[in-house]
XYZ file of N, CA and C in Angstrom:
444
model
N 90.635 111.398 72.798
C 90.451 111.669 74.216
C 91.784 111.615 74.945
N 92.085 112.683 75.653
C 93.300 112.715 76.453
C 93.065 111.964 77.760
N 94.092 111.275 78.224
C 93.994 110.622 79.520
C 94.107 111.689 80.608
N 93.625 111.365 81.789
C 93.741 112.311 82.898
C 95.204 112.551 83.242
N 96.046 111.545 83.054
C 97.490 111.703 83.266
C 98.049 112.782 82.349
N 97.694 112.710 81.068
C 98.189 113.660 80.069
C 97.683 115.065 80.392
N 96.426 115.192 80.759
C 95.847 116.490 81.114
C 96.582 117.064 82.317
N 96.856 116.216 83.306
C 97.565 116.634 84.507
C 98.931 117.222 84.153
N 99.711 116.508 83.339
C 101.026 116.999 82.953
C 100.939 118.241 82.067
N 99.947 118.300 81.190
C 99.768 119.494 80.361
C 99.502 120.722 81.230
N 98.627 120.564 82.217
C 98.311 121.684 83.097
C 99.514 122.104 83.930
N 100.270 121.127 84.409
C 101.436 121.441 85.231
C 102.555 122.098 84.433
N 102.580 121.853 83.137
C 103.646 122.439 82.317
C 103.290 123.822 81.778
N 102.038 124.245 81.969
C 101.631 125.577 81.524
C 102.408 126.636 82.291
N 102.794 127.675 81.592
C 103.459 128.795 82.261
C 102.499 129.962 82.325
N 102.697 130.796 83.319
C 101.874 131.992 83.443
C 100.666 131.822 84.338
N 100.290 130.617 84.627
C 99.147 130.384 85.498
C 99.660 130.144 86.920
N 98.960 130.679 87.900
C 99.408 130.487 89.279
C 99.242 129.021 89.674
N 100.107 128.530 90.561
C 99.993 127.135 91.015
C 98.631 126.834 91.640
N 98.029 127.834 92.273
C 96.738 127.620 92.915
C 95.614 127.488 91.896
N 95.675 128.283 90.817
C 94.679 128.152 89.740
C 94.840 126.802 89.041
N 96.092 126.420 88.787
C 96.353 125.107 88.184
C 95.765 123.998 89.045
N 96.030 124.070 90.344
C 95.579 123.019 91.258
C 94.064 122.948 91.336
N 93.422 124.105 91.352
C 91.956 124.136 91.373
C 91.394 123.490 90.109
N 91.991 123.790 88.976
C 91.564 123.219 87.700
C 91.790 121.701 87.690
N 92.945 121.271 88.162
C 93.246 119.829 88.207
C 92.280 119.112 89.137
N 92.022 119.688 90.313
C 91.059 119.079 91.242
C 89.699 118.901 90.577
N 89.278 119.907 89.814
C 87.978 119.837 89.124
C 87.983 118.717 88.084
N 89.046 118.623 87.310
C 89.152 117.574 86.287
C 89.159 116.189 86.923
N 89.864 116.063 88.048
C 89.949 114.767 88.724
C 88.664 114.403 89.456
N 87.816 115.393 89.709
C 86.526 115.110 90.337
C 86.454 115.366 91.828
N 87.474 116.012 92.379
C 87.449 116.333 93.810
C 86.314 117.298 94.132
N 85.754 117.153 95.319
C 84.707 118.046 95.812
C 85.202 118.775 97.060
N 86.392 119.332 96.973
C 87.061 119.957 98.110
C 86.246 121.108 98.678
N 85.809 122.039 97.846
C 85.092 123.226 98.336
C 83.824 122.824 99.084
N 83.090 121.881 98.546
C 81.853 121.426 99.181
C 82.140 120.790 100.542
N 83.143 119.937 100.595
C 83.490 119.254 101.848
C 83.980 120.260 102.882
N 84.855 121.165 102.462
C 85.388 122.155 103.406
C 84.295 123.098 103.909
N 83.338 123.432 103.049
C 82.214 124.280 103.462
C 81.403 123.579 104.544
N 81.122 122.296 104.359
C 80.370 121.529 105.360
C 81.148 121.412 106.669
N 82.444 121.186 106.564
C 83.274 121.093 107.770
C 83.265 122.409 108.543
N 83.337 123.535 107.825
C 83.370 124.833 108.497
C 82.035 125.181 109.141
N 80.941 124.597 108.647
C 79.640 124.821 109.252
C 79.466 124.014 110.530
N 80.157 122.898 110.617
C 79.987 121.979 111.737
C 81.039 122.155 112.835
N 82.284 122.423 112.433
C 83.388 122.462 113.390
C 83.972 123.855 113.531
N 84.627 124.086 114.665
C 85.315 125.338 114.912
C 86.463 125.508 113.943
N 86.738 126.754 113.627
C 87.851 127.107 112.764
C 89.160 126.625 113.377
N 90.144 126.372 112.513
C 91.450 125.884 112.955
C 92.079 126.770 114.028
N 91.823 128.067 113.980
C 92.438 128.986 114.932
C 91.594 129.210 116.185
N 90.443 128.543 116.263
C 89.563 128.686 117.413
C 89.253 127.327 118.057
N 90.125 126.356 117.842
C 89.817 125.011 118.331
C 89.839 124.901 119.845
N 90.439 125.854 120.541
C 90.425 125.841 122.012
C 89.471 126.888 122.578
N 88.594 127.430 121.760
C 87.691 128.510 122.167
C 86.353 127.935 122.628
N 86.125 127.816 123.936
C 84.870 127.224 124.434
C 83.652 128.112 124.217
N 83.844 129.396 123.864
C 82.697 130.272 123.616
C 82.114 130.066 122.221
N 82.859 129.401 121.357
C 82.394 129.129 120.003
C 81.395 127.969 120.061
N 80.236 128.135 119.476
C 79.159 127.137 119.562
C 79.361 125.920 118.663
N 80.250 126.019 117.704
C 80.484 124.881 116.820
C 81.207 123.775 117.569
N 81.091 122.568 117.041
C 81.744 121.419 117.663
C 83.256 121.578 117.626
N 83.873 121.042 118.654
C 85.328 120.990 118.690
C 85.745 119.704 118.008
N 86.659 119.798 117.082
C 87.089 118.611 116.346
C 87.862 117.649 117.227
N 88.376 118.153 118.340
C 89.143 117.302 119.238
C 90.634 117.429 119.019
N 91.010 118.102 117.970
C 92.415 118.340 117.639
C 92.444 119.491 116.644
N 93.585 120.065 116.453
C 93.686 121.142 115.469
C 93.662 120.511 114.089
N 92.555 120.655 113.393
C 92.324 119.942 112.132
C 92.361 120.843 110.909
N 92.726 122.092 111.056
C 92.822 123.000 109.923
C 91.516 123.092 109.149
N 90.419 123.263 109.886
C 89.098 123.441 109.292
C 88.883 124.932 109.037
N 88.136 125.256 108.003
C 87.759 126.618 107.639
C 88.900 127.375 106.956
N 89.617 126.665 106.104
C 90.646 127.276 105.277
C 90.274 127.096 103.817
N 90.672 128.039 102.961
C 90.501 127.851 101.521
C 91.352 126.672 101.076
N 90.924 126.005 100.028
C 91.692 124.878 99.492
C 93.109 125.300 99.123
N 93.264 126.549 98.673
C 94.575 127.039 98.279
C 95.534 127.108 99.466
N 94.995 127.337 100.642
C 95.811 127.421 101.848
C 95.985 126.035 102.463
N 94.943 125.248 102.421
C 94.951 123.920 103.036
C 95.893 122.954 102.332
N 95.914 123.004 101.013
C 96.632 121.993 100.247
C 97.839 122.565 99.511
N 98.866 121.748 99.418
C 100.056 122.104 98.649
C 99.716 122.002 97.164
N 100.083 122.994 96.366
C 99.792 122.937 94.929
C 100.464 121.723 94.265
N 99.816 121.207 93.233
C 100.354 120.052 92.503
C 101.763 120.325 91.985
N 102.015 121.553 91.504
C 103.333 121.863 90.944
C 104.424 121.767 92.011
N 104.123 122.188 93.237
C 105.097 122.074 94.325
C 105.334 120.618 94.700
N 104.263 119.839 94.709
C 104.389 118.400 95.007
C 105.237 117.729 93.931
N 104.955 118.055 92.681
C 105.713 117.461 91.576
C 107.193 117.818 91.687
N 107.490 119.066 91.977
C 108.891 119.479 92.146
C 109.564 118.671 93.251
N 108.878 118.494 94.364
C 109.442 117.732 95.484
C 109.658 116.274 95.099
N 108.686 115.687 94.411
C 108.816 114.279 94.002
C 109.975 114.084 93.035
N 110.148 115.029 92.131
C 111.224 114.910 91.143
C 112.610 115.059 91.775
N 112.674 115.633 92.968
C 113.944 115.766 93.681
C 114.350 114.481 94.409
N 113.407 113.556 94.574
C 113.690 112.324 95.315
C 114.635 111.417 94.539
N 115.429 110.692 95.262
C 116.312 109.692 94.656
C 115.497 108.436 94.385
N 115.356 108.058 93.141
C 114.522 106.919 92.761
C 115.144 105.562 93.064
N 116.440 105.486 93.119
C 117.096 104.193 93.259
C 116.624 103.413 94.472
N 116.459 104.086 95.598
C 116.102 103.402 96.834
C 114.677 103.698 97.292
N 113.923 104.391 96.501
C 112.582 104.802 96.905
C 111.553 103.737 96.552
N 110.810 103.275 97.559
C 109.741 102.321 97.279
C 108.450 102.654 98.019
N 108.493 103.657 98.909
C 107.302 103.989 99.690
C 107.376 105.464 100.098
N 106.293 106.181 99.853
C 106.172 107.573 100.273
C 105.065 107.645 101.318
N 105.326 108.350 102.412
C 104.342 108.521 103.479
C 104.104 110.013 103.681
N 102.834 110.399 103.836
C 102.468 111.799 104.029
C 101.552 111.893 105.243
N 102.022 112.537 106.293
C 101.219 112.715 107.507
C 100.524 114.065 107.403
N 99.189 114.037 107.489
C 98.395 115.244 107.276
C 98.197 115.477 105.791
N 97.811 114.424 105.086
C 97.789 114.427 103.616
C 96.572 115.105 103.002
N 95.619 115.549 103.826
C 94.396 116.188 103.326
C 93.698 115.285 102.309
N 93.622 115.704 101.044
C 92.895 114.951 100.020
C 93.787 114.026 99.193
N 95.029 113.847 99.626
C 95.902 112.851 99.004
C 96.494 113.223 97.665
N 96.730 114.497 97.426
C 97.325 114.908 96.149
C 98.668 114.221 95.893
N 99.455 114.011 96.946
C 100.761 113.362 96.772
C 100.580 111.952 96.218
N 99.548 111.259 96.659
C 99.277 109.913 96.154
C 98.929 109.901 94.675
N 98.190 110.899 94.243
C 97.849 111.014 92.816
C 99.127 111.195 91.998
N 99.920 112.183 92.368
C 101.126 112.474 91.583
C 102.166 111.374 91.682
N 102.348 110.789 92.862
C 103.359 109.736 92.979
C 102.976 108.526 92.136
N 101.682 108.273 91.981
C 101.254 107.133 91.154
C 101.500 107.374 89.668
N 101.519 108.652 89.277
C 101.767 109.003 87.881
C 103.270 109.081 87.602
N 104.001 109.712 88.510
C 105.430 109.940 88.308
C 106.253 108.673 88.542
N 105.893 107.931 89.578
C 106.668 106.749 89.968
C 105.775 105.518 89.940
N 105.641 104.901 88.831
C 104.810 103.697 88.719
C 105.323 102.628 89.683
N 104.421 102.066 90.459
C 104.783 100.961 91.342
C 105.226 101.363 92.737
N 105.444 102.647 92.984
C 105.832 103.075 94.323
C 104.586 103.176 95.184
N 104.679 102.719 96.414
C 103.549 102.736 97.331
C 103.441 104.101 98.010
N 102.204 104.598 98.149
C 101.933 105.839 98.867
C 100.972 105.538 100.005
N 101.318 106.013 101.197
C 100.424 105.914 102.342
C 100.262 107.308 102.924
N 99.023 107.763 102.985
C 98.719 109.055 103.576
C 97.931 108.869 104.858
N 98.109 109.783 105.776
C 97.358 109.785 107.028
C 96.696 111.143 107.177
N 95.397 111.126 107.485
C 94.624 112.357 107.615
C 93.714 112.233 108.822
N 93.635 113.297 109.619
C 92.834 113.287 110.841
C 91.344 113.531 110.563
N 91.015 114.156 109.433
C 89.626 114.498 109.106
C 89.044 113.398 108.210
N 88.047 112.714 108.746
C 87.463 111.556 108.053
C 86.914 111.907 106.671
N 86.246 113.056 106.539
C 85.651 113.439 105.263
C 86.714 113.594 104.176
N 87.884 114.085 104.542
C 88.969 114.217 103.574
C 89.514 112.842 103.187
N 89.646 111.984 104.168
C 90.124 110.618 103.902
C 89.156 109.878 102.975
N 87.877 110.031 103.209
C 86.858 109.386 102.373
C 86.938 109.919 100.934
N 87.099 111.225 100.782
C 87.178 111.827 99.441
C 88.433 111.360 98.710
N 89.561 111.321 99.399
C 90.797 110.836 98.767
C 90.619 109.395 98.300
N 90.030 108.573 99.132
C 89.807 107.170 98.784
C 88.864 107.051 97.588
N 87.827 107.880 97.556
C 86.877 107.865 96.430
C 87.589 108.212 95.124
N 88.387 109.259 95.162
C 89.100 109.687 93.955
C 90.099 108.620 93.512
N 90.830 108.044 94.445
C 91.777 106.982 94.096
C 91.047 105.830 93.398
N 89.882 105.480 93.934
C 89.099 104.388 93.341
C 88.617 104.768 91.934
N 88.060 105.965 91.789
C 87.541 106.396 90.484
C 88.639 106.481 89.424
N 89.838 106.872 89.838
C 90.948 107.015 88.894
C 91.784 105.741 88.774
N 91.387 104.702 89.504
C 92.133 103.437 89.525
C 93.601 103.648 89.909
N 93.799 104.505 90.919
C 95.146 104.754 91.422
C 95.558 103.542 92.253
N 96.636 102.929 91.824
C 97.112 101.723 92.509
C 98.199 102.082 93.504
N 98.361 101.263 94.510
C 99.419 101.406 95.517
C 99.310 102.681 96.344
N 98.133 103.286 96.394
C 97.954 104.503 97.193
C 96.759 104.345 98.105
N 96.952 104.723 99.370
C 95.885 104.646 100.373
C 95.990 105.819 101.333
N 94.842 106.220 101.853
C 94.807 107.243 102.892
C 94.048 106.659 104.078
N 94.652 106.771 105.248
C 94.080 106.218 106.484
C 93.835 107.326 107.496
N 92.913 107.036 108.415
C 92.643 107.973 109.518
C 93.675 107.768 110.598
């Protein structure tokens, strides 16, 4: 049995596959329910580009929350996150913060790439924060949290 860490790195090292296909596959392996959550959000709240439109009957989120976007548009691909993390200087790095972290992909990768480094994410959409926290718990991701 391969660990989820090993599967993650195997998928990220594949060539020829688009970063978005890789990310969708990784999300599925990790157990994320992004499509389901985003579908429910789009049924309840106004689209990100219509948040100031009073003629729209859906609820106003109260802020521009980027609702009604495909996961590929909403989230940064894992490969891009990994590239960014690998560019960081490790000597002085002990905490990574992500404002608008969506489902907390940075927390997943930072926990794998940098053992012991703390990750704090902030997300305005409660359902995304709850899902990130659920996944962190299921995967026993340490030192990573997402807050509203």
